[in-house]
């Protein structure tokens, strides 16, 4: 069997090695147009920042190591220019010497990946304007920084790569501004959780220009101007575009392979395309969202590796199936860790899913053990069925393991309230006897059983103006004096029973504390005396974080801001 693979990195390289493990006699050739066949995309920003010092550390395998161990021909600097399915042939160009030739195949795997989205803007060709996707991109940026010692940078886009790069540019001492049209960073997160990310980014000196549109770039003697719609331009020494990626599928389209959303390659769960004996994997393919069942694009290394392995199994006569992706992701944002899995509330609304959520602020480990830090968890579920839909967590220690537990629970089809029953490891340095994941399950179980009724941030304005309700802030007097929501009267929870005669039982009571825990206790007290009570999800800590973020976004103007 002769197998041709177009593209290396996660999908292609994984498939090549798997095919060899399954078929010792297969003839396997990988054509990769770049100079690197297997490298760590996610490590690229950390090389620019100097955390990874040697560029060789980015290379996971070389053509020589693949040939020596697996007897796989890795042809770098070779671009497949056309696919001829009717003849089972690909056309190839050697980019080093210009030679063109054809190669036959029995099975073909497409793993072309994605390319940085490049808007049609003036000045894209300027030497100070970069994109970051490949090792070559990384080396160009690092070389430019080493040679020119830029003092300022503008990043267009605030996704995963953009935020990782921001941190590394700040570590180099550069002034950094993120500009993007959406009014929040990290679109997989809901705005309330993104507010914590914004706060950390600002704390570390990064300027945010959210809700602004880049219109082009102009060369200046002392730098480069970033032109903005309806705003004065930004001045900087360099610009990096990180506004997303687009599936690289022109080869598939020209060969007549069926395409999916946003021009991606349509595949079935065996990673087969619409043309027999042609498979596809990685960032270029359309997959299923595990929660919604809808077609989706997920540009992540984990799914690409799995898809490459599944395609290899089936190329070798197996019957493996890809079950879709949850989009589980984690990112380091300076000293903060942010993680997400499943869908957010915006997606649930778009899909017509009647969803609710709980927000809690547990410690990363036992409170009596030194060094614990607060994390904020948002767990989303379907109202009627209590199907677990997704989660978002921001914090410091232990964020990654909690998001992985919830991802596994979604994959297993667990109800959100079943999180309370998970038997999770505990020792004081690592967790609490009631793990944060269990705590989320307890809260959702209370909702399911009717013991807990909530109200959310989007309800605050209406409730604050409703004279038919009672609003209580049950924090301490000192906490209340430090900031509170207008219209909420302070009665500390430990004094609540002594003031019941001041609270009318004929009116619903809306209760707030710092995180949502004490207000739940207050609601249980009031419910025990016959009151109708609602608890504010996330507490004043969440409220103040969101309000401050919204205020800053509205006030952040760019008027003539000079970043050089």
Coordinates of C-alpha atoms in Angstrom, one line a residue:
X1 CA 0.0 0.0 0.0
X2 CA 1.3 3.4 -1.0
X3 CA 0.2 6.3 1.2
X4 CA 0.7 10.0 0.4
X5 CA 0.1 12.6 3.2
X6 CA -0.2 16.3 2.4
X7 CA 1.0 18.3 5.4
X8 CA 2.8 17.3 8.6
X9 CA 2.5 18.8 12.1
X10 CA -0.2 17.4 14.3
X11 CA -2.6 15.5 11.9
X12 CA -0.2 14.4 9.2
X13 CA 2.8 13.4 11.3
X14 CA 0.6 11.5 13.8
X15 CA -1.1 9.7 10.9
X16 CA 2.2 8.8 9.3
X17 CA 3.6 7.3 12.5
X18 CA 0.4 5.4 13.2
X19 CA 0.2 3.9 9.7
X20 CA 3.8 2.6 10.2
X21 CA 2.9 1.0 13.5
X22 CA -0.1 -0.7 11.9
X23 CA 1.6 -1.6 8.6
X24 CA 5.3 -2.3 8.5
X25 CA 5.3 -2.7 4.7
X26 CA 3.3 0.4 3.7
X27 CA 5.2 3.0 1.6
X28 CA 4.6 6.3 3.3
X29 CA 5.6 9.8 2.0
X30 CA 4.7 13.1 3.6
X31 CA 4.9 16.3 1.6
X32 CA 5.3 19.4 3.7
X33 CA 5.7 22.8 2.0
X34 CA 7.4 24.4 5.0
X35 CA 10.8 23.5 6.3
X36 CA 9.5 21.8 9.4
X37 CA 7.4 18.6 9.4
X38 CA 6.6 18.2 13.1
X39 CA 6.7 21.2 15.5
X40 CA 5.0 22.6 18.5
X41 CA 2.7 25.4 17.3
X42 CA 1.6 26.2 20.8
X43 CA 5.2 26.8 21.8
X44 CA 5.9 29.5 19.2
X45 CA 5.0 32.6 21.3
X46 CA 7.3 31.3 24.1
X47 CA 10.2 31.2 21.7
X48 CA 9.6 34.8 20.7
X49 CA 9.6 35.8 24.4
X50 CA 12.8 33.9 25.1
X51 CA 11.2 31.4 27.5
X52 CA 12.1 28.7 25.0
X53 CA 15.7 29.7 24.2
X54 CA 16.7 27.2 21.4
X55 CA 14.5 27.1 18.3
X56 CA 15.4 23.4 17.9
X57 CA 13.3 22.8 21.0
X58 CA 10.2 23.6 18.9
X59 CA 10.9 20.7 16.5
X60 CA 9.4 17.5 17.7
X61 CA 10.7 15.3 14.9
X62 CA 12.9 15.9 11.8
X63 CA 12.8 14.2 8.4
X64 CA 15.9 12.3 9.5
X65 CA 14.4 11.0 12.7
X66 CA 11.2 9.9 10.9
X67 CA 13.2 8.0 8.3
X68 CA 15.5 6.4 10.8
X69 CA 12.8 5.2 13.2
X70 CA 9.8 4.7 11.0
X71 CA 11.1 4.5 7.4
X72 CA 8.8 7.3 6.4
X73 CA 9.9 9.8 3.7
X74 CA 9.4 13.3 5.0
X75 CA 9.8 15.7 2.1
X76 CA 10.0 19.2 3.4
X77 CA 9.9 22.2 1.1
X78 CA 7.7 20.2 -1.2
X79 CA 4.3 21.6 -2.1
X80 CA 1.5 19.5 -3.5
X81 CA 0.0 21.7 -6.2
X82 CA -2.8 19.5 -7.5
X83 CA -4.7 16.3 -6.8
X84 CA -6.0 14.1 -9.7
X85 CA -8.4 11.6 -8.0
X86 CA -9.4 9.9 -11.3
X87 CA -5.7 8.9 -11.8
X88 CA -4.8 8.7 -8.1
X89 CA -1.9 11.0 -8.6
X90 CA -0.7 14.2 -6.9
X91 CA 1.4 16.9 -8.6
X92 CA 4.3 18.1 -6.4
X93 CA 6.7 21.0 -6.7
X94 CA 10.1 21.0 -5.0
X95 CA 10.3 24.6 -3.6
X96 CA 14.1 24.5 -3.3
X97 CA 14.9 23.8 -6.9
X98 CA 11.6 24.4 -8.7
X99 CA 11.4 20.8 -10.0
X100 CA 7.9 19.5 -10.6
X101 CA 6.8 15.8 -10.6
X102 CA 3.9 13.5 -10.1
X103 CA 3.4 10.8 -7.4
X104 CA 0.9 8.0 -7.4
X105 CA -1.0 6.9 -4.3
X106 CA -3.3 4.1 -3.1
X107 CA -4.5 6.2 -0.1
X108 CA -4.3 10.0 0.3
X109 CA -4.5 11.9 3.5
X110 CA -5.0 15.7 3.4
X111 CA -3.6 17.5 6.5
X112 CA -3.0 21.0 5.1
X113 CA -4.0 22.8 8.3
X114 CA -5.1 26.4 8.3
X115 CA -3.5 29.8 7.4
X116 CA -3.7 33.0 9.3
X117 CA -6.7 35.1 8.3
X118 CA -5.4 38.0 6.4
X119 CA -8.0 40.8 5.9
X120 CA -7.7 42.9 2.7
X121 CA -6.1 45.9 4.3
X122 CA -3.7 48.5 3.0
X123 CA -0.2 48.1 4.2
X124 CA -0.2 44.4 4.8
X125 CA 3.0 44.1 2.9
X126 CA 5.0 46.4 5.2
X127 CA 8.0 44.8 6.9
X128 CA 6.7 45.7 10.4
X129 CA 3.5 43.7 9.9
X130 CA 3.6 40.0 10.8
X131 CA 1.4 37.0 11.2
X132 CA 2.2 34.0 13.5
X133 CA 1.4 30.4 12.5
X134 CA 4.5 28.6 11.4
X135 CA 8.1 28.2 12.7
X136 CA 9.2 30.5 9.8
X137 CA 6.8 33.2 11.1
X138 CA 8.2 32.8 14.5
X139 CA 11.8 33.1 13.4
X140 CA 11.0 36.2 11.3
X141 CA 9.4 37.9 14.4
X142 CA 12.2 36.9 16.7
X143 CA 14.8 38.1 14.2
X144 CA 13.0 41.4 13.8
X145 CA 12.9 41.9 17.5
X146 CA 16.5 41.0 18.0
X147 CA 17.7 43.4 15.2
X148 CA 15.4 46.3 15.8
X149 CA 14.6 46.2 19.5
X150 CA 11.1 47.5 19.1
X151 CA 9.6 49.2 22.1
X152 CA 5.9 48.9 21.2
X153 CA 3.6 46.5 19.4
X154 CA -0.1 46.4 18.4
X155 CA -1.8 43.0 18.2
X156 CA -4.9 42.7 16.1
X157 CA -6.9 39.9 17.7
X158 CA -7.3 38.6 21.2
X159 CA -7.6 34.8 20.9
X160 CA -5.3 32.1 22.3
X161 CA -2.2 32.8 20.2
X162 CA -2.7 36.6 20.6
X163 CA -2.8 36.4 24.4
X164 CA 0.1 34.1 24.7
X165 CA 2.1 36.4 22.4
X166 CA 1.1 39.5 24.4
X167 CA 2.5 38.0 27.6
X168 CA 5.8 37.2 25.9
X169 CA 6.1 40.7 24.3
X170 CA 5.5 42.2 27.7
X171 CA 8.2 40.0 29.2
X172 CA 10.5 41.6 26.6
X173 CA 9.6 45.0 28.0
X174 CA 7.5 46.1 25.1
X175 CA 4.4 48.3 25.4
X176 CA 1.5 46.3 23.9
X177 CA -2.0 47.2 22.8
X178 CA -4.6 44.7 21.7
X179 CA -7.1 46.0 19.1
X180 CA -10.1 44.0 18.0
X181 CA -13.7 44.6 16.8
X182 CA -15.4 42.4 19.4
X183 CA -15.7 43.9 22.9
X184 CA -14.2 41.0 24.6
X185 CA -11.1 38.8 24.4
X186 CA -11.3 35.0 24.1
X187 CA -14.6 34.4 22.4
X188 CA -15.1 30.8 23.8
X189 CA -15.7 32.5 27.2
X190 CA -18.9 34.4 28.1
X191 CA -18.4 38.1 28.8
X192 CA -18.7 37.8 32.5
X193 CA -15.8 35.3 32.7
X194 CA -13.8 37.2 30.1
X195 CA -13.9 40.2 32.4
X196 CA -11.5 38.4 34.8
X197 CA -9.1 37.9 31.8
X198 CA -9.4 41.5 30.9
X199 CA -8.5 42.5 34.4
X200 CA -5.4 40.4 34.5
X201 CA -4.2 41.7 31.1
X202 CA -4.7 45.3 32.2
X203 CA -3.0 44.6 35.5
X204 CA 0.1 43.6 33.6
X205 CA 0.2 46.9 31.6
X206 CA -1.5 45.8 28.4
X207 CA -3.8 48.4 26.8
X208 CA -7.1 47.1 25.5
X209 CA -8.8 48.8 22.5
X210 CA -11.9 46.6 22.3
X211 CA -14.7 47.4 19.9
X212 CA -12.4 49.1 17.3
X213 CA -11.9 48.1 13.7
X214 CA -8.4 48.1 12.0
X215 CA -8.6 49.6 8.5
X216 CA -5.0 49.5 7.4
X217 CA -1.3 50.3 8.1
X218 CA 0.9 53.2 7.0
X219 CA 4.7 53.3 7.1
X220 CA 6.1 56.2 9.2
X221 CA 9.7 57.2 9.6
X222 CA 9.4 56.5 13.3
X223 CA 7.3 53.4 13.1
X224 CA 4.0 52.3 11.7
X225 CA 0.5 53.8 12.1
X226 CA -2.4 51.4 12.7
X227 CA -5.4 53.0 11.0
X228 CA -8.7 52.6 12.9
X229 CA -12.3 53.3 11.9
X230 CA -13.5 56.6 13.5
X231 CA -10.5 56.9 15.7
X232 CA -7.0 58.5 15.5
X233 CA -4.3 56.0 14.4
X234 CA -2.2 54.1 16.8
X235 CA 1.6 54.5 16.5
X236 CA 3.8 51.4 17.2
X237 CA 7.0 49.8 16.1
X238 CA 5.5 46.5 14.9
X239 CA 2.1 44.9 14.3
X240 CA 1.1 41.2 14.6
X241 CA -2.1 40.0 13.2
X242 CA -3.7 37.2 15.3
X243 CA -7.4 37.5 14.2
X244 CA -7.9 33.8 13.6
X245 CA -7.2 31.1 10.9
X246 CA -8.9 30.0 7.8
X247 CA -8.9 26.3 6.5
X248 CA -6.4 25.9 3.8
X249 CA -8.5 23.9 1.4
X250 CA -7.9 25.2 -2.2
X251 CA -6.3 21.8 -3.2
X252 CA -9.4 19.9 -2.0
X253 CA -11.8 22.3 -3.7
X254 CA -9.9 22.1 -7.0
X255 CA -10.0 18.3 -6.8
X256 CA -13.8 18.4 -6.5
X257 CA -13.9 17.3 -2.9
X258 CA -17.0 18.4 -1.0
X259 CA -16.5 21.4 1.3
X260 CA -18.2 22.3 4.5
X261 CA -18.6 25.4 6.6
X262 CA -16.2 28.3 5.9
X263 CA -14.7 26.3 3.1
X264 CA -13.5 23.5 5.3
X265 CA -13.2 19.9 4.1
X266 CA -16.3 17.9 4.7
X267 CA -15.5 14.4 6.2
X268 CA -17.5 11.7 7.9
X269 CA -16.6 10.2 11.3
X270 CA -14.1 7.9 9.7
X271 CA -12.3 11.1 8.4
X272 CA -13.2 10.1 4.8
X273 CA -13.9 12.8 2.2
X274 CA -16.4 12.7 -0.5
X275 CA -13.9 11.0 -2.9
X276 CA -13.0 7.4 -2.2
X277 CA -9.5 6.7 -0.8
X278 CA -9.0 10.4 0.2
X279 CA -9.0 11.2 3.9
X280 CA -8.6 14.5 5.7
X281 CA -7.6 15.5 9.3
X282 CA -6.6 18.6 11.3
X283 CA -7.5 22.3 11.2
X284 CA -8.8 22.1 7.7
X285 CA -11.7 19.7 8.3
X286 CA -15.3 20.2 9.4
X287 CA -16.2 18.2 12.5
X288 CA -19.2 17.8 14.9
X289 CA -19.6 19.8 18.1
X290 CA -20.2 17.1 20.8
X291 CA -22.8 19.2 22.6
X292 CA -24.8 20.7 19.8
X293 CA -24.3 18.1 17.1
X294 CA -23.7 20.9 14.7
X295 CA -20.9 21.2 12.2
X296 CA -17.9 23.1 13.6
X297 CA -14.3 24.1 13.1
X298 CA -11.9 23.4 15.9
X299 CA -8.3 24.4 15.4
X300 CA -6.6 22.6 18.3
X301 CA -3.7 20.2 18.5
X302 CA -5.6 17.6 20.5
X303 CA -8.4 17.0 18.0
X304 CA -6.0 17.1 15.1
X305 CA -3.9 14.3 16.7
X306 CA -6.9 12.2 17.3
X307 CA -8.2 12.7 13.8
X308 CA -4.8 11.7 12.3
X309 CA -4.8 8.5 14.3
X310 CA -8.4 7.6 13.3
X311 CA -7.7 8.3 9.6
X312 CA -4.6 6.1 9.9
X313 CA -6.6 3.3 11.4
X314 CA -9.1 3.4 8.6
X315 CA -6.5 3.7 5.9
X316 CA -5.0 0.4 7.3
X317 CA -8.4 -1.4 7.1
X318 CA -9.7 -0.6 10.6
X319 CA -13.0 0.9 11.7
X320 CA -12.3 3.9 13.9
X321 CA -14.7 6.8 14.4
X322 CA -14.2 10.4 15.5
X323 CA -16.8 11.4 18.0
X324 CA -16.4 15.2 17.7
X325 CA -14.9 17.8 19.8
X326 CA -15.8 19.8 23.0
X327 CA -13.2 22.5 22.2
X328 CA -11.5 21.9 25.5
X329 CA -8.8 24.5 25.9
X330 CA -6.6 26.0 28.6
X331 CA -4.4 29.1 28.4
X332 CA -1.8 30.9 30.6
X333 CA -2.5 34.6 30.8
X334 CA 0.4 36.0 32.8
X335 CA -0.2 34.6 36.3
X336 CA -3.8 33.6 35.5
X337 CA -5.0 30.3 34.0
X338 CA -8.2 30.3 32.0
X339 CA -9.9 27.1 30.7
X340 CA -13.1 26.2 28.8
X341 CA -14.9 23.1 27.6
X342 CA -18.3 22.6 25.8
X343 CA -20.5 25.5 24.8
X344 CA -21.0 28.9 26.4
X345 CA -24.3 30.7 27.1
X346 CA -24.1 32.7 23.8
X347 CA -23.9 29.5 21.8
X348 CA -26.7 27.8 23.8
X349 CA -28.9 30.8 23.1
X350 CA -28.0 30.6 19.4
X351 CA -28.8 26.9 19.3
X352 CA -32.2 27.5 21.0
X353 CA -31.1 25.6 24.1
X354 CA -32.9 26.8 27.3
X355 CA -29.8 26.9 29.5
X356 CA -28.9 28.1 33.0
X357 CA -25.6 28.2 35.0
X358 CA -24.1 28.3 38.4
X359 CA -21.1 30.5 39.3
X360 CA -18.9 29.6 42.3
X361 CA -15.6 30.9 43.7
X362 CA -13.9 28.0 45.5
X363 CA -10.3 27.8 46.8
X364 CA -7.9 25.8 44.7
X365 CA -7.2 23.6 47.7
X366 CA -8.1 23.3 51.4
X367 CA -8.5 26.7 53.0
X368 CA -6.4 25.8 56.0
X369 CA -3.4 24.7 53.9
X370 CA -1.2 27.7 53.0
X371 CA -1.1 29.1 49.5
X372 CA -4.7 28.5 48.3
X373 CA -6.1 30.8 45.7
X374 CA -9.6 31.6 44.5
X375 CA -10.9 30.3 41.2
X376 CA -14.1 31.3 39.5
X377 CA -16.1 28.5 37.9
X378 CA -19.1 28.8 35.6
X379 CA -20.9 25.5 34.8
X380 CA -23.7 25.5 32.2
X381 CA -26.5 23.1 31.9
X382 CA -29.9 22.6 30.1
X383 CA -32.8 23.6 32.3
X384 CA -35.3 20.8 31.9
X385 CA -32.9 17.9 31.4
X386 CA -30.0 19.1 33.5
X387 CA -27.7 17.9 30.6
X388 CA -24.2 19.2 31.2
X389 CA -23.3 21.7 28.4
X390 CA -20.1 23.4 29.2
X391 CA -17.8 25.1 31.8
X392 CA -15.5 28.0 32.0
X393 CA -12.9 28.4 34.8
X394 CA -10.4 31.3 35.6
X395 CA -8.0 31.1 38.4
X396 CA -4.5 30.0 39.3
X397 CA -3.8 26.5 40.6
X398 CA -5.9 23.5 39.7
X399 CA -7.9 25.1 36.9
X400 CA -6.7 22.6 34.3
X401 CA -7.6 19.5 36.2
X402 CA -11.2 20.8 37.1
X403 CA -11.9 21.6 33.4
X404 CA -10.7 18.2 32.4
X405 CA -13.0 16.5 34.9
X406 CA -15.9 18.4 33.6
X407 CA -14.9 17.7 29.9
X408 CA -14.9 13.9 30.8
X409 CA -18.3 14.2 32.5
X410 CA -19.8 15.9 29.3
X411 CA -18.2 13.2 27.1
X412 CA -19.7 10.5 29.4
X413 CA -23.2 12.1 29.1
X414 CA -23.5 12.8 32.8
X415 CA -26.1 15.2 34.2
X416 CA -24.8 18.4 35.7
X417 CA -26.1 17.4 39.1
X418 CA -24.2 14.1 38.9
X419 CA -21.0 16.1 39.4
X420 CA -21.7 15.9 43.1
X421 CA -21.2 12.1 43.0
X422 CA -17.7 12.1 41.4
X423 CA -15.1 10.5 43.7
X424 CA -12.2 12.9 43.3
X425 CA -8.8 12.8 44.8
X426 CA -8.2 14.9 47.9
X427 CA -5.2 16.0 50.0
X428 CA -4.9 19.5 51.5
X429 CA -2.2 20.8 49.1
X430 CA -4.3 19.8 46.1
X431 CA -8.0 20.1 46.8
X432 CA -10.7 20.1 49.4
X433 CA -12.8 17.2 50.7
X434 CA -15.6 18.7 48.7
X435 CA -13.8 19.4 45.4
X436 CA -14.9 22.5 43.4
X437 CA -16.4 20.2 40.8
X438 CA -18.4 18.5 43.5
X439 CA -19.5 21.9 44.8
X440 CA -20.8 22.8 41.4
X441 CA -22.8 19.6 41.4
X442 CA -24.2 20.3 44.8
X443 CA -25.4 23.7 43.7
X444 CA -27.0 22.3 40.5
X445 CA -28.6 19.5 42.5
X446 CA -30.1 22.2 44.8
X447 CA -31.6 23.9 41.8
X448 CA -32.9 20.6 40.5
X449 CA -34.5 19.8 43.8
X450 CA -36.0 23.3 44.2
X451 CA -33.8 24.3 47.2
X452 CA -32.0 27.0 45.3
X453 CA -33.5 29.8 43.1
X454 CA -31.1 32.2 41.3
X455 CA -30.9 35.5 39.7
X456 CA -28.1 36.7 37.4
X457 CA -26.2 39.8 36.3
X458 CA -28.6 40.4 33.5
X459 CA -31.5 40.6 36.0
X460 CA -29.8 43.2 38.3
X461 CA -31.1 46.3 36.6
X462 CA -34.7 45.2 36.5
X463 CA -34.6 44.0 40.1
X464 CA -33.0 47.2 41.3
X465 CA -35.9 49.2 39.9
X466 CA -38.7 46.8 41.1
X467 CA -40.3 48.3 44.3
X468 CA -42.3 45.0 44.8
X469 CA -39.2 43.1 45.9
X470 CA -36.8 43.2 48.9
X471 CA -33.1 43.4 48.2
X472 CA -30.6 42.2 50.8
X473 CA -26.8 42.3 51.0
X474 CA -25.9 39.9 53.8
X475 CA -22.2 40.6 53.9
X476 CA -20.5 42.2 56.9
X477 CA -20.9 45.9 57.4
X478 CA -17.2 46.4 56.5
X479 CA -17.7 44.6 53.2
X480 CA -20.8 46.5 52.4
X481 CA -19.1 49.8 53.1
X482 CA -16.4 48.9 50.7
X483 CA -18.9 48.7 47.8
X484 CA -22.4 47.5 47.2
X485 CA -25.2 47.5 44.6
X486 CA -27.6 50.5 45.0
X487 CA -30.9 49.5 46.6
X488 CA -29.6 46.4 48.4
X489 CA -30.0 46.9 52.2
X490 CA -27.3 45.4 54.5
X491 CA -28.2 42.8 57.1
X492 CA -25.3 40.5 57.8
X493 CA -26.2 36.9 57.6
X494 CA -25.3 36.1 61.2
X495 CA -27.8 38.8 62.3
X496 CA -30.5 37.9 59.8
X497 CA -32.8 35.9 62.2
X498 CA -32.9 38.9 64.5
X499 CA -34.3 41.1 61.7
X500 CA -37.0 38.9 60.3
X501 CA -39.7 41.2 61.6
X502 CA -38.4 43.9 59.3
X503 CA -38.7 41.7 56.2
X504 CA -42.2 41.3 54.7
X505 CA -43.1 37.8 53.8
X506 CA -45.5 39.0 51.1
X507 CA -42.6 40.2 48.8
X508 CA -39.9 38.1 47.1
X509 CA -36.4 38.6 48.6
X510 CA -33.3 38.9 46.4
X511 CA -30.1 38.2 48.3
X512 CA -26.4 39.0 47.5
X513 CA -23.1 38.2 49.3
X514 CA -19.5 38.2 48.2
X515 CA -19.4 34.9 46.3
X516 CA -22.9 33.3 46.5
X517 CA -22.2 31.0 49.5
X518 CA -23.4 33.1 52.4
X519 CA -26.4 34.3 50.4
X520 CA -27.4 30.7 49.8
X521 CA -27.3 30.2 53.6
X522 CA -29.4 33.3 54.0
X523 CA -31.9 32.0 51.5
X524 CA -32.2 28.7 53.3
X525 CA -32.9 30.6 56.5
X526 CA -35.5 32.7 54.9
X527 CA -37.1 29.8 53.1
X528 CA -37.3 28.0 56.4
X529 CA -39.6 30.9 57.6
X530 CA -41.7 30.8 54.5
X531 CA -40.0 33.5 52.4
X532 CA -39.7 33.3 48.5
X533 CA -35.9 33.9 48.1
X534 CA -33.5 34.2 45.2
X535 CA -29.7 34.0 45.4
X536 CA -27.4 36.1 43.2
X537 CA -25.1 33.8 41.2
X538 CA -21.5 34.7 41.6
X539 CA -21.9 37.3 44.3
X540 CA -20.7 40.9 44.6
X541 CA -17.2 39.8 43.5
X542 CA -18.6 38.9 40.1
X543 CA -20.8 41.9 39.9
X544 CA -18.0 44.4 40.7
X545 CA -15.6 42.7 38.2
X546 CA -18.1 42.9 35.4
X547 CA -19.1 46.5 36.2
X548 CA -15.5 47.6 36.3
X549 CA -14.7 45.9 33.0
X550 CA -17.7 47.4 31.3
X551 CA -16.9 50.8 32.6
X552 CA -13.3 50.5 31.4
X553 CA -14.3 49.3 27.9
X554 CA -16.6 52.3 27.6
X555 CA -13.9 54.7 28.8
X556 CA -11.0 53.3 26.9
X557 CA -10.5 55.7 24.1
X558 CA -7.5 55.9 21.8
X559 CA -7.6 59.6 20.8
X560 CA -4.1 60.1 19.5
X561 CA -2.5 57.4 21.7
X562 CA 1.2 57.1 20.8
X563 CA 2.7 53.8 21.7
X564 CA 6.2 54.3 20.4

